[in-house]
Structures are given as structure tokens and as C-alpha cells.
Amino acid sequence: MTTIDASAAESGYMVRAKNVHKSFGSLEVLKGITLDVRSGEVMTLLGPSGSGKSTFLRLINHLETLSAGQLSVDGELVGYRRANNKLYELREHEIAAMRARIGMVFQRFNLFPHMTVLQNIMEAPIGVLRQPRDQVRKRAEALLDRVGLADKRDAYPSTLSGGQQQRVAIARALAMEPRLMLFDEPTSALDPELVGEVLEVMKDLARSGMTMVVVTHEIGFAREVADSVVFMDDGVVVEAGTPQEVLVNPQHPRTQNFISKVL
Amino acid sequence: MTAAILAASSDDVETLQVVRLRHPWRWVSYAVVAVLVAMLVSSLLTNQNYGWPVVAEYFFSSRILRGLLATLWLTALAMLVGVVLGVVLAVMRLSRNPMLRSVSTAYIWFFRGTPVFVQLLFWGYISALYPRLSLGVPFGPELVAFDTNLLITPVAAAILGLGLNEGAYMGEIVRAGVEAVDKGQVEASQALGMRRTRILRRIVLPQAMRVIVPPMANNTISMLKSTSLVSVLAFPELLYSAQLIYSENFLTVPLLITASIWYLLVTSVLTVGQHYVERYFGRGTAA
Ligand SMILES: Nc1ncnc2c1ncn2[C@@H]1O[C@H](COP(=O)(O)OP(=O)(O)O)[C@@H](O)[C@H]1O
Ligand SMILES: [Mg+2]
């Protein structure tokens, strides 16, 4: 059995998944996923509903525990510490510390409704990273500017449109200065006319060199900014490659079928 | 063709007079209530048995005011014990540790399932059951020991009795509040690297408060009057103070009225307070 070693980070991989399995009870949702995400790479994950895309993202962030296989982020095993040739399950604060450096954006935004936009963004840098308030405030305001919502800093989330809420959610994740950003269908809950503004922010982020794993049905986004496209179905990777390879010349009939439906 | 009909009818509508819907029964209800209120006021004013001068005499008397003060702080302390215990019980109930879940369930079962009156008596007479209370190694040597009567005074028995009972009810109220918070809130917090206690304190409980506050206010008002049960412990709160006075002068009705007016006043203040607390915890929710 080979284990992923610390040199993975040096060799430029942000996420390495090797034969990852995940079951919920008797339901096997992921049936051996093997894929690598390089540092700075933008990967889009496509696949029909129920194919296990969200589950895979949640495993990377340890919101679910692995059933079998190996998964590492930035050279560190997800959920385990390796010592004396044994794997020790991480304690809660160790898991939390790992998550603090991975940003996640949800389909349903999940902003904190009882906090203003600025408070949403500042909560974790102050409470988790223990950074000084003034410094965090400056960064939060700069991020709001970047996502085009500087004038909404004191608004409550419920007063914002879906597109604005999602942009705040992205700013909130970025305020933790993550090394990796996970997006789970970030535009699927939005009215069609609001999708563009969120995709613009994500494209800007991709161009800035952020490592991103994006589950989306936005083929345009995948074609324009993704370095790689992975097509998943029924818990396995059916096809992976460049956007050109997977989106334009898909080899597998299941991929062809899916692409023709979402285009 | 449809458009033509619409256009034609809207022309007509502009020229027609609007007849407002009438509410005759509303007027009937105003009349009935006005008559009933008039009868009540007249009876209150003319029936000498109410003894309003006596009410006025005792309303600000020192014994009544001392009783009122005792009722207020007993309510506050018992609710404090109840709320803190309620949060602990709710967290235990929602924990992944099956032992903690069982302990919480058993506690709530027992304290909701027996009369609070009996619980108060139990704490009042605990020294008969356990004359001495001691701290030490279980089944081993004891380190310190107390005379139960010195430790569990009538005041302590009252706070324990009411607070521990309230905790069982608050436990269920807090649990319902926590469960009403969207699971996505916890996930988003976890994804930001927040830990369980922080998520509970900063994210979940503030949102749960919207569901918790109305029944909690209800229980506080209920507690205000439940404190009168501690008269069995010879603790002079508001109602017991009134009872002590009328046992001397036999002016039963006026003194009961005096106490009741105070209860009504305090309840009114609490109701106004509830409004502001609800508004505070409702911030950020679309109106
Ligand atoms: N916590 C869970 N318990 C049981 N089944 C789950 C759970 N989470 C996801 N699943 C199941 O796993 C499968 C894959 O889900 P998901 O990863 O959300 O797919 P996708 O995001 O590709 O639509 C679905 O059949 C779903 O019902
Ligand atoms: Mg999904």
C-alpha cells in the first residue's frame, strides 16, 4: 500500500485523490475516484444530479468522512495525522484548522442572516484566525470592493438579491485567505439574469491564480476559464481532460449524452 | 377580442361609484363590549366589598413591596437557572454521545413528569432525607461535609425547586429552537474553520433565539406566578405577603386584588420587554 507523502505539496498538487470511496450505509456514492488538482489549476466537475459531485467536494473539506482510499490537500492527509507509521484520526480543532484554509461556496449561499454583510465576512478571520479587527476590516472592505458590493457592507443578507448574496459568500470565504476554493453549484439557485455577475467574480478569481474546484452546469464557464474538466457519473470519473477534450470531443457516450443535454 | 372586452369594461369602471363593503357585525360587537365594560366598571366602583381604599392603603406598603421584590428576584434567579440548565440539556440532547442524550432525556422526563409543588417540598424537606451533605471520593473518604439545613436554606430550596423544574421545560424549548436553524448554517461555519462551541454560541443560538424567545417569555410570566408556590417553604414573596396581612386583618379580597394588580403590572412590563427582545433577535429577517 502506498501512502501519499509530504512531497506531494512540493510537486505542485493541491488535491490528490486516490481510489476514494464513500458510502452512506449500504449506498455506495463514490466508487473509486482518482484525480489530482494542481496548485493554481481551475477544475470543473460536471455530472448528472446524484452522481456524487457534492459528496466529493465535502470529502475534500472533511464535512464527510472517507470510507476508503486516500485523499490529501496540500500534502496533508484529510482527517488523519501520520506518525510512527500509523494514521491517527484528527481532533476537532485540527480538522477545523485544516478547513480554515479551504474556502467553500454553497449553492444556497448560507450567509449568516443575523449578521450584516461586513460582520459575515469578518466573523471567521477574527474568531478563528484571531487576526486583529482593524486589519480584518480593511481586508473585508477591499474584498467587498472586489466583488462590487462596497455599498452593501451594512446590509443584512435578506435584503440582497441571490447574486449579491453569493458574491458576499465568496468574499467571506476569501477573507480566510484560502489556498483552495471549492464551489458547489454556486449559480444553480440564482435567477438566470443574476448568474453572470457571480461567474464574473469567479472568473476574476480564476485569473488571479486561485486553485479552484467548481461543480457547475455552466459549460461556458468551464470552456472559458477551466484548465481541466472532469465528468462524473454514478460515483466514478467517466472522462477527464482539457475543456477541449471533454466538452468539444467527448469520447465516452455518457459524456456525449450529458454534454448534449446541458448545452 | 379579449383585449377589446377588457378595454370596454375598464372604461365603464372609471365612471362608476364605489360602494364600500359594510361590516354591521363589527358595530354590534362594539356595542356589546361597551355595555359589558360599563357594567363591570360600575360594579367595581359601587360594590363596597372590593375595598378600594384598602387596596390603595396597602399597594405601596413595605410588606407588599418587600414581597414584590422577593418575587422579582426569585423569578429572575429561577429563570436564570432554568435557561442555563435548558441550554445544557438541549446541547446534551443533541450531542452525539448516547450517554449524554439519555441523561438529558431522563432528566426532562422526571422533572416534567412530577408536580413542581412536590419538587419544592422535596427540596424544602431534603434535610429529613439527607441530614448531612458531603463532598468526597465516591464510596471513599469524604473531604468536606455540611449540615443540609445550613446549605439548603428556604431561599436555596425555592431557587433549586423552581429552577431545576424550569430547566426541563427550557431544555425542550431550546432544543426546538436549535433544530429550527438551517443545517446549512452549521456547514458554512464548519467550512470557515469554526469549532462546535463557537458555532453554537455565535451562529446557532442567536438564530435559535427567534424561536426560543416567545415560549421563554411565556414561561417567565408563568414563573412570576409560580413563585407563589414557594409559600409552602414559608418564603414571603408577593402573594404570601398579602396572605400574611389578611390573616391578621381579614381584608382578604382587597389584599388579593393588591397582589393581582402588581402581578398584572409586572406582566405588562415583561410583555413590552418581550417585544423588544423579539425585535432584537429578529434582526436581518425579511419583514
Ligand atoms: N448524508 C447523506 N446520507 C445519505 N445519502 C446521501 C447523503 N448525502 C448524499 N447522499 C446520496 O449520495 C448521492 C450523491 O449525492 P451528491 O453527492 O449530492 O450528488 P450530486 O452533488 O452530484 O448531485 C445521492 O444519491 C444522495 O442521495
Ligand atoms: Mg450536488
Coordinates of C-alpha atoms and ligand atoms in Angstrom, one line a residue:
Chain A
M1 CA 0.0 0.0 0.0
T2 CA 1.4 3.4 -0.9
T3 CA 0.7 6.4 1.1
I4 CA 0.7 10.0 -0.1
D5 CA 3.8 11.7 1.2
A6 CA 4.6 15.2 2.1
S7 CA 6.5 15.8 -1.1
A8 CA 3.1 16.0 -2.8
A9 CA 2.9 19.7 -1.9
E10 CA 6.3 20.4 -3.4
S11 CA 5.4 18.5 -6.5
G12 CA 2.6 21.1 -7.1
Y13 CA -0.5 19.2 -6.2
M14 CA -3.2 20.9 -4.2
V15 CA -5.6 17.9 -4.1
R16 CA -4.8 14.3 -4.6
A17 CA -7.5 11.7 -4.5
K18 CA -6.6 8.1 -4.9
N19 CA -9.3 5.5 -5.2
V20 CA -11.7 7.4 -3.0
H21 CA -14.8 5.6 -1.9
K22 CA -17.7 6.9 0.1
S23 CA -20.8 5.0 1.3
F24 CA -23.8 6.2 3.2
G25 CA -24.9 3.0 4.9
S26 CA -25.3 0.5 2.1
L27 CA -25.5 3.1 -0.6
E28 CA -22.1 3.5 -2.3
V29 CA -22.0 7.0 -3.6
L30 CA -18.3 7.3 -4.7
K31 CA -16.8 4.2 -6.2
G32 CA -13.1 4.9 -6.5
I33 CA -12.4 8.4 -7.6
T34 CA -8.8 9.1 -8.6
L35 CA -7.9 12.6 -9.6
D36 CA -5.3 15.4 -9.0
V37 CA -5.7 19.1 -8.8
R38 CA -2.5 21.1 -9.4
S39 CA -1.8 24.3 -7.5
G40 CA -3.3 27.1 -9.5
E41 CA -5.5 24.8 -11.5
V42 CA -9.2 25.5 -12.1
M43 CA -11.0 22.2 -12.4
T44 CA -14.7 22.0 -13.2
L45 CA -16.7 18.9 -12.1
L46 CA -19.6 18.0 -14.3
G47 CA -22.2 15.3 -14.0
P48 CA -25.8 14.5 -13.6
S49 CA -27.6 15.1 -10.3
G50 CA -26.8 12.4 -7.7
S51 CA -23.5 11.4 -9.3
G52 CA -21.6 12.3 -6.2
K53 CA -20.1 15.7 -7.0
S54 CA -21.2 17.4 -3.8
T55 CA -20.1 14.4 -1.8
F56 CA -16.6 14.6 -3.3
L57 CA -16.3 18.3 -2.5
R58 CA -17.5 17.7 1.0
L59 CA -14.9 15.0 1.5
I60 CA -12.1 17.4 0.5
N61 CA -13.3 19.7 3.3
H62 CA -13.8 16.8 5.7
L63 CA -17.6 17.6 6.0
E64 CA -17.9 13.9 5.3
T65 CA -15.5 11.1 6.3
L66 CA -13.9 8.9 3.7
S67 CA -14.9 5.2 3.6
A68 CA -11.8 4.0 1.8
G69 CA -9.0 5.4 -0.3
Q70 CA -6.7 8.3 0.2
L71 CA -7.3 12.0 0.0
S72 CA -4.8 14.8 0.6
V73 CA -4.9 18.5 0.4
D74 CA -1.7 20.5 0.1
G75 CA 0.3 17.4 1.0
E76 CA -1.7 16.7 4.2
L77 CA -4.0 13.7 4.6
V78 CA -7.6 14.8 5.1
G79 CA -8.8 13.8 8.5
Y80 CA -5.6 12.0 9.6
R81 CA -2.2 12.7 11.1
R82 CA 0.6 10.3 10.1
A83 CA 3.1 9.4 12.8
N84 CA 5.1 6.2 13.6
N85 CA 3.7 4.5 10.6
K86 CA 0.1 4.9 11.9
L87 CA -2.7 7.1 10.9
Y88 CA -4.3 9.0 13.8
E89 CA -7.7 10.5 13.5
L90 CA -7.6 14.2 13.8
R91 CA -9.2 16.0 16.7
E92 CA -11.9 18.6 16.1
H93 CA -9.5 21.6 16.4
E94 CA -7.1 20.0 13.9
I95 CA -9.9 19.4 11.4
A96 CA -11.1 23.0 11.9
A97 CA -7.6 24.4 11.3
M98 CA -7.5 22.5 8.0
R99 CA -10.9 23.7 6.9
A100 CA -10.0 27.3 7.8
R101 CA -7.6 27.2 4.8
I102 CA -10.1 25.8 2.3
G103 CA -12.9 28.1 1.1
M104 CA -16.3 26.7 0.3
V105 CA -19.2 28.3 -1.5
F106 CA -22.6 26.7 -1.4
Q107 CA -25.5 26.5 -3.8
R108 CA -27.7 28.2 -1.2
F109 CA -25.2 30.8 0.0
N110 CA -25.6 30.1 3.7
L111 CA -24.8 33.6 4.8
F112 CA -25.4 34.3 8.5
P113 CA -28.8 36.1 8.4
H114 CA -28.3 37.7 11.8
M115 CA -25.1 39.5 10.8
T116 CA -24.5 42.3 8.3
V117 CA -22.5 41.7 5.2
L118 CA -19.4 43.1 6.8
Q119 CA -19.9 41.0 10.0
N120 CA -20.4 37.9 7.9
I121 CA -17.0 38.4 6.3
M122 CA -15.2 39.4 9.5
E123 CA -16.6 36.6 11.7
A124 CA -14.1 33.8 11.0
P125 CA -10.9 35.8 10.4
I126 CA -11.4 37.4 13.9
G127 CA -12.9 34.4 15.7
V128 CA -10.9 31.6 14.1
L129 CA -7.7 33.1 12.9
R130 CA -7.6 35.6 15.8
Q131 CA -6.4 38.3 13.5
P132 CA -6.7 42.0 14.7
R133 CA -10.1 43.6 14.0
D134 CA -8.7 46.6 12.1
Q135 CA -6.7 44.5 9.7
V136 CA -9.6 42.2 9.1
R137 CA -12.0 45.1 8.5
K138 CA -9.6 46.6 5.9
R139 CA -9.4 43.3 4.1
A140 CA -13.1 42.7 4.2
E141 CA -13.8 46.1 2.7
A142 CA -11.3 45.5 0.0
L143 CA -12.9 42.1 -0.8
L144 CA -16.4 43.8 -0.9
D145 CA -15.0 46.3 -3.3
R146 CA -13.5 43.4 -5.4
V147 CA -16.9 41.7 -5.7
G148 CA -18.6 45.0 -6.4
L149 CA -20.6 45.3 -3.2
A150 CA -18.8 48.0 -1.2
D151 CA -22.1 49.9 -0.7
K152 CA -23.8 46.9 0.9
R153 CA -21.4 46.4 3.8
D154 CA -24.0 47.3 6.5
A155 CA -26.9 45.5 4.8
Y156 CA -28.4 42.3 6.1
P157 CA -28.3 39.3 3.7
S158 CA -32.1 39.1 3.4
T159 CA -32.1 42.5 1.7
L160 CA -29.8 41.3 -1.0
S161 CA -30.5 39.6 -4.3
G162 CA -29.3 36.0 -4.7
G163 CA -26.4 37.1 -6.9
Q164 CA -25.3 39.7 -4.4
Q165 CA -25.6 37.1 -1.6
Q166 CA -23.4 34.7 -3.4
R167 CA -20.8 37.3 -4.1
V168 CA -20.8 38.1 -0.4
A169 CA -20.4 34.4 0.3
I170 CA -17.4 34.3 -2.0
A171 CA -15.9 37.3 -0.2
R172 CA -16.5 35.6 3.1
A173 CA -14.6 32.6 2.0
L174 CA -11.7 34.7 0.5
A175 CA -11.4 36.6 3.8
M176 CA -9.8 33.5 5.3
E177 CA -7.1 33.7 2.6
P178 CA -7.6 30.1 1.5
R179 CA -5.2 28.1 -0.6
L180 CA -8.1 26.3 -2.3
M181 CA -11.7 27.3 -3.1
L182 CA -14.5 24.8 -3.5
F183 CA -17.7 25.8 -5.3
D184 CA -20.8 23.6 -5.2
E185 CA -23.1 24.7 -8.0
P186 CA -22.7 28.4 -7.0
T187 CA -25.2 29.6 -9.6
S188 CA -27.8 26.9 -9.6
A189 CA -30.1 28.7 -7.1
L190 CA -29.9 32.0 -9.0
D191 CA -32.4 33.6 -11.4
P192 CA -30.8 33.5 -14.9
E193 CA -30.1 37.2 -15.1
L194 CA -28.0 37.0 -11.9
V195 CA -25.8 34.2 -12.9
G196 CA -23.4 36.4 -14.9
E197 CA -22.3 38.6 -12.0
V198 CA -21.3 35.6 -9.9
L199 CA -19.5 34.0 -12.8
E200 CA -17.6 37.2 -13.4
V201 CA -16.3 37.2 -9.8
M202 CA -15.3 33.6 -10.2
K203 CA -13.5 34.2 -13.5
D204 CA -11.6 37.1 -11.9
L205 CA -10.6 34.8 -9.1
A206 CA -9.5 32.1 -11.5
R207 CA -7.3 34.6 -13.4
S208 CA -5.7 35.6 -10.2
G209 CA -4.3 32.2 -9.8
M210 CA -6.5 30.7 -7.1
T211 CA -6.8 26.9 -7.1
M212 CA -10.5 26.1 -7.7
V213 CA -12.7 23.0 -7.9
V214 CA -16.0 24.1 -9.3
V215 CA -19.1 21.9 -9.6
T216 CA -21.2 23.6 -12.2
H217 CA -23.5 23.2 -15.1
E218 CA -22.2 26.4 -16.7
I219 CA -20.4 24.9 -19.7
G220 CA -19.5 28.4 -20.8
F221 CA -17.5 29.0 -17.6
A222 CA -15.8 25.6 -18.0
R223 CA -14.8 26.4 -21.5
E224 CA -13.6 29.9 -20.8
V225 CA -11.6 29.5 -17.6
A226 CA -11.2 25.9 -16.6
D227 CA -7.8 24.2 -17.0
S228 CA -9.4 20.8 -16.7
V229 CA -12.9 19.3 -16.9
V230 CA -13.9 16.1 -15.1
F231 CA -17.1 14.3 -16.0
M232 CA -18.6 12.2 -13.2
D233 CA -21.5 9.8 -13.3
D234 CA -22.7 7.3 -10.8
G235 CA -19.8 7.7 -8.4
V236 CA -17.0 7.3 -11.0
V237 CA -14.9 9.6 -13.1
V238 CA -16.1 8.8 -16.7
E239 CA -13.8 11.2 -18.5
A240 CA -11.3 13.9 -17.6
G241 CA -9.1 16.2 -19.7
T242 CA -8.9 19.7 -21.1
P243 CA -12.1 21.6 -21.8
Q244 CA -11.4 21.0 -25.5
E245 CA -11.2 17.2 -24.9
V246 CA -14.1 16.7 -22.6
L247 CA -16.6 19.4 -23.8
V248 CA -15.9 19.5 -27.5
N249 CA -14.7 16.0 -28.3
P250 CA -16.1 13.8 -25.6
Q251 CA -15.1 10.1 -26.2
H252 CA -17.5 8.4 -23.8
P253 CA -21.2 8.0 -24.9
R254 CA -22.3 9.0 -21.3
T255 CA -20.3 12.2 -21.6
Q256 CA -21.6 12.9 -25.1
N257 CA -25.2 12.4 -23.9
F258 CA -24.7 14.7 -20.9
I259 CA -23.0 17.5 -22.8
S260 CA -25.7 17.5 -25.5
K261 CA -28.3 17.9 -22.8
V262 CA -26.8 20.8 -20.9
L263 CA -25.6 22.8 -23.9
Chain B
M1 CA -61.1 40.1 -28.8
T2 CA -60.3 39.6 -25.1
A3 CA -58.4 42.9 -25.1
A4 CA -61.4 44.7 -26.6
I5 CA -63.7 43.4 -23.8
L6 CA -61.2 44.5 -21.1
A7 CA -60.8 47.9 -22.6
A8 CA -64.6 48.4 -22.8
S9 CA -65.2 47.3 -19.2
S10 CA -62.3 49.5 -17.8
D11 CA -63.9 52.5 -19.5
D12 CA -67.2 51.8 -17.6
V13 CA -65.4 51.2 -14.3
E14 CA -64.0 54.7 -14.2
T15 CA -67.4 56.3 -14.3
L16 CA -69.0 54.0 -11.6
Q17 CA -69.4 54.8 -7.9
V18 CA -67.6 52.5 -5.4
V19 CA -69.8 51.1 -2.6
R20 CA -67.6 50.1 0.3
L21 CA -68.2 46.7 1.9
R22 CA -70.2 47.2 5.2
H23 CA -69.3 45.4 8.5
P24 CA -72.6 45.6 10.5
W25 CA -71.4 42.8 13.0
R26 CA -68.4 44.8 13.9
W27 CA -70.7 47.6 15.1
V28 CA -72.7 45.1 17.0
S29 CA -69.6 43.8 18.7
Y30 CA -68.5 47.3 19.7
A31 CA -71.9 47.9 21.3
V32 CA -71.9 44.6 23.2
V33 CA -68.4 45.1 24.6
A34 CA -69.1 48.7 25.5
V35 CA -72.1 47.7 27.6
L36 CA -70.2 44.8 29.3
V37 CA -67.3 47.1 30.2
A38 CA -69.7 49.7 31.6
M39 CA -71.4 47.1 33.7
L40 CA -68.0 45.9 35.0
V41 CA -66.7 49.3 35.8
S42 CA -69.9 50.3 37.6
S43 CA -69.8 47.1 39.7
L44 CA -66.1 47.7 40.5
L45 CA -66.8 51.2 41.6
T46 CA -70.1 50.7 43.5
N47 CA -69.5 47.4 45.2
Q48 CA -68.0 48.3 48.6
N49 CA -66.7 44.7 49.1
Y50 CA -63.8 45.3 46.8
G51 CA -62.4 47.7 49.3
W52 CA -60.5 50.1 47.0
P53 CA -59.4 52.3 49.9
V54 CA -57.7 49.3 51.4
V55 CA -56.1 48.4 48.1
A56 CA -54.7 52.0 47.9
E57 CA -53.6 51.8 51.5
Y58 CA -51.6 48.6 51.1
F59 CA -50.5 49.0 47.5
F60 CA -47.2 50.7 48.4
S61 CA -47.0 49.2 52.0
S62 CA -43.5 48.0 52.9
R63 CA -44.6 44.4 53.4
I64 CA -46.2 44.2 49.9
L65 CA -43.2 45.9 48.3
R66 CA -40.8 43.6 50.0
G67 CA -42.9 40.7 48.8
L68 CA -42.9 42.1 45.3
L69 CA -39.1 42.5 45.4
A70 CA -38.7 38.9 46.6
T71 CA -41.0 37.7 43.8
L72 CA -39.0 39.6 41.2
W73 CA -35.6 38.3 42.2
L74 CA -36.8 34.8 42.8
T75 CA -38.3 34.8 39.3
A76 CA -35.1 36.2 37.8
L77 CA -32.9 33.7 39.6
A78 CA -35.1 30.7 38.9
M79 CA -35.3 31.6 35.2
L80 CA -31.5 32.1 35.1
V81 CA -31.0 28.6 36.5
G82 CA -33.7 27.3 34.1
V83 CA -32.3 28.9 31.0
V84 CA -28.7 27.9 31.7
L85 CA -29.8 24.4 32.5
G86 CA -32.1 24.3 29.5
V87 CA -29.2 25.2 27.1
V88 CA -27.0 22.5 28.7
L89 CA -29.9 19.9 28.5
A90 CA -30.5 20.8 24.8
V91 CA -26.9 20.5 23.9
M92 CA -26.7 17.2 25.7
R93 CA -29.9 16.0 23.9
L94 CA -28.4 16.9 20.5
S95 CA -25.0 15.5 21.3
R96 CA -23.5 12.5 19.5
N97 CA -22.7 11.0 22.9
P98 CA -25.5 8.5 23.6
M99 CA -24.9 8.7 27.4
L100 CA -25.4 12.5 27.4
R101 CA -28.6 12.1 25.3
S102 CA -30.0 9.6 27.8
V103 CA -29.2 11.6 30.8
S104 CA -30.9 14.7 29.3
T105 CA -33.9 12.7 28.2
A106 CA -34.3 11.1 31.7
Y107 CA -33.9 14.5 33.4
I108 CA -36.6 16.1 31.3
W109 CA -38.9 13.1 31.8
F110 CA -38.6 13.2 35.5
F111 CA -38.8 16.9 36.1
R112 CA -41.6 17.5 33.7
G113 CA -43.4 14.4 34.9
T114 CA -43.7 15.3 38.6
P115 CA -45.6 18.3 40.1
V116 CA -43.4 21.3 40.8
F117 CA -45.1 21.6 44.1
V118 CA -43.8 18.2 45.1
Q119 CA -40.4 19.1 43.9
L120 CA -40.4 22.3 46.0
L121 CA -41.5 20.3 49.1
F122 CA -38.7 17.8 48.4
W123 CA -36.0 20.5 48.4
G124 CA -37.6 22.0 51.5
Y125 CA -37.5 18.8 53.4
I126 CA -34.3 17.4 51.9
S127 CA -32.6 17.6 55.3
A128 CA -35.0 14.9 56.5
L129 CA -33.7 12.7 53.8
Y130 CA -30.1 13.7 53.9
P131 CA -29.2 15.4 57.2
R132 CA -25.6 15.8 56.1
L133 CA -24.2 16.6 52.6
S134 CA -20.6 15.8 51.9
L135 CA -18.0 16.1 49.1
G136 CA -15.5 13.3 48.7
V137 CA -14.4 10.3 46.8
P138 CA -17.4 8.2 45.7
F139 CA -17.8 5.3 48.2
G140 CA -14.5 6.5 49.7
P141 CA -13.4 9.1 52.3
E142 CA -15.2 12.4 52.4
L143 CA -13.4 15.7 52.2
V144 CA -15.9 18.3 53.4
A145 CA -19.3 17.9 54.9
F146 CA -22.2 20.3 55.6
D147 CA -25.3 20.4 57.7
T148 CA -28.0 20.2 55.0
N149 CA -30.2 22.8 56.7
L150 CA -27.4 25.3 56.5
L151 CA -26.7 24.7 52.8
I152 CA -30.3 24.3 51.5
T153 CA -32.0 27.3 53.2
P154 CA -35.6 28.0 52.2
V155 CA -34.3 30.5 49.7
A156 CA -32.0 27.9 48.1
A157 CA -34.7 25.4 48.1
A158 CA -37.0 27.8 46.3
I159 CA -34.5 28.6 43.6
L160 CA -33.5 25.0 43.2
G161 CA -37.1 23.8 43.1
L162 CA -38.3 26.3 40.6
G163 CA -35.1 26.5 38.5
L164 CA -34.5 22.8 38.1
N165 CA -38.1 22.3 37.1
E166 CA -37.9 25.2 34.7
G167 CA -34.7 23.7 33.2
A168 CA -36.6 20.7 31.9
Y169 CA -39.1 22.9 30.0
M170 CA -36.4 25.3 28.8
G171 CA -34.4 22.2 27.6
E172 CA -37.2 21.3 25.2
I173 CA -37.7 24.9 24.1
V174 CA -34.0 25.4 23.3
R175 CA -33.8 22.1 21.5
A176 CA -36.7 23.1 19.3
G177 CA -35.0 26.4 18.6
V178 CA -31.7 24.8 17.7
E179 CA -33.4 22.3 15.5
A180 CA -35.2 25.1 13.6
V181 CA -31.9 26.6 12.4
D182 CA -31.0 25.6 8.9
K183 CA -28.3 22.9 8.7
G184 CA -26.5 24.9 6.0
Q185 CA -25.6 27.4 8.7
V186 CA -23.6 24.8 10.6
E187 CA -21.9 23.6 7.4
A188 CA -20.9 27.1 6.3
S189 CA -19.5 27.7 9.8
Q190 CA -17.6 24.5 9.8
A191 CA -16.2 25.3 6.3
L192 CA -14.9 28.5 7.7
G193 CA -12.9 26.5 10.3
M194 CA -15.2 27.3 13.3
R195 CA -15.4 24.8 16.1
R196 CA -18.5 23.4 17.7
T197 CA -18.8 25.6 20.8
R198 CA -18.1 28.7 18.7
I199 CA -20.7 27.7 16.1
L200 CA -23.3 27.2 18.8
R201 CA -22.6 30.5 20.5
R202 CA -22.1 32.8 17.5
I203 CA -24.2 31.2 14.8
V204 CA -26.8 28.7 16.0
L205 CA -28.1 30.1 19.3
P206 CA -28.6 33.7 18.1
Q207 CA -30.7 32.4 15.3
A208 CA -32.5 29.9 17.5
M209 CA -33.5 32.8 19.8
R210 CA -36.1 33.8 17.3
V211 CA -37.9 30.5 18.1
I212 CA -36.9 30.4 21.7
V213 CA -37.9 33.9 22.9
P214 CA -41.8 33.7 22.6
P215 CA -42.2 30.5 24.7
M216 CA -39.4 31.7 27.0
A217 CA -41.3 34.9 27.7
N218 CA -44.4 32.8 28.3
N219 CA -42.5 30.7 30.8
T220 CA -41.1 33.8 32.5
I221 CA -44.6 35.2 33.0
S222 CA -45.7 31.8 34.2
M223 CA -42.8 31.7 36.6
L224 CA -43.7 35.1 38.0
K225 CA -46.8 33.5 39.4
S226 CA -45.4 30.0 40.1
T227 CA -43.1 31.7 42.7
S228 CA -46.2 32.0 44.9
L229 CA -45.9 28.2 45.3
V230 CA -42.9 28.7 47.5
S231 CA -45.1 29.9 50.3
V232 CA -45.0 26.2 51.3
L233 CA -41.4 26.9 52.2
A234 CA -42.5 29.9 54.3
F235 CA -40.8 32.2 51.9
P236 CA -42.5 35.7 51.9
E237 CA -43.0 36.5 48.2
L238 CA -45.7 38.8 46.9
L239 CA -48.8 36.5 47.3
Y240 CA -47.6 35.1 50.6
S241 CA -47.0 38.6 52.0
A242 CA -50.6 39.5 51.1
Q243 CA -51.8 36.3 52.7
L244 CA -49.9 37.1 55.9
I245 CA -51.5 40.5 56.0
Y246 CA -55.1 39.4 55.5
S247 CA -54.7 36.6 58.1
E248 CA -54.2 39.4 60.6
N249 CA -56.9 41.9 59.4
F250 CA -59.3 39.6 57.4
L251 CA -59.4 42.1 54.5
T252 CA -58.9 39.1 52.1
V253 CA -60.4 40.5 48.9
P254 CA -58.6 43.9 48.8
L255 CA -55.3 42.3 49.6
L256 CA -55.7 39.6 46.8
I257 CA -56.6 42.5 44.5
T258 CA -53.5 44.4 45.6
A259 CA -51.3 41.4 44.8
S260 CA -53.0 40.7 41.5
I261 CA -52.6 44.3 40.3
W262 CA -48.9 44.0 41.0
Y263 CA -48.7 40.7 39.0
L264 CA -50.6 42.4 36.1
L265 CA -48.2 45.4 36.1
V266 CA -45.1 43.2 36.1
T267 CA -46.5 41.0 33.4
S268 CA -47.2 44.1 31.3
V269 CA -43.6 45.3 31.7
L270 CA -42.4 41.8 30.7
T271 CA -44.6 41.8 27.7
V272 CA -43.2 45.1 26.5
G273 CA -39.7 43.7 27.1
Q274 CA -40.5 40.6 25.1
H275 CA -41.4 42.8 22.2
Y276 CA -38.0 44.5 22.2
V277 CA -36.1 41.2 22.7
E278 CA -38.0 39.6 19.8
R279 CA -37.2 42.6 17.6
Y280 CA -33.5 42.3 18.5
F281 CA -33.3 38.6 17.6
G282 CA -35.4 39.1 14.5
R283 CA -32.9 41.4 13.0
G284 CA -31.9 40.5 9.5
T285 CA -35.1 38.6 8.8
A286 CA -37.1 40.0 5.9
A287 CA -40.1 41.8 7.4
Ligands
LIG1 N1 -25.8 12.4 4.1 C1 -26.2 11.5 3.2 N2 -26.9 10.4 3.6 C2 -27.3 9.5 2.7 N3 -27.2 9.7 1.3 C3 -26.6 10.8 0.9 C4 -26.1 11.8 1.8 N4 -25.5 12.7 1.0 C5 -25.7 12.4 -0.3 N5 -26.3 11.2 -0.4 C6 -26.6 10.5 -1.6 O1 -25.5 10.4 -2.4 C7 -25.7 10.5 -3.7 C8 -24.9 11.6 -4.4 O2 -25.2 12.8 -3.8 P1 -24.5 14.1 -4.2 O3 -23.0 14.0 -3.9 O4 -25.2 15.3 -3.5 O5 -24.6 14.2 -5.8 P2 -24.5 15.5 -6.7 O6 -23.9 16.6 -6.0 O7 -23.7 15.0 -7.9 O8 -25.9 15.8 -7.2 C9 -27.2 10.8 -3.9 O9 -27.9 9.6 -4.2 C10 -27.6 11.3 -2.5 O10 -29.0 10.9 -2.2
MG2 MG -24.8 18.5 -5.5

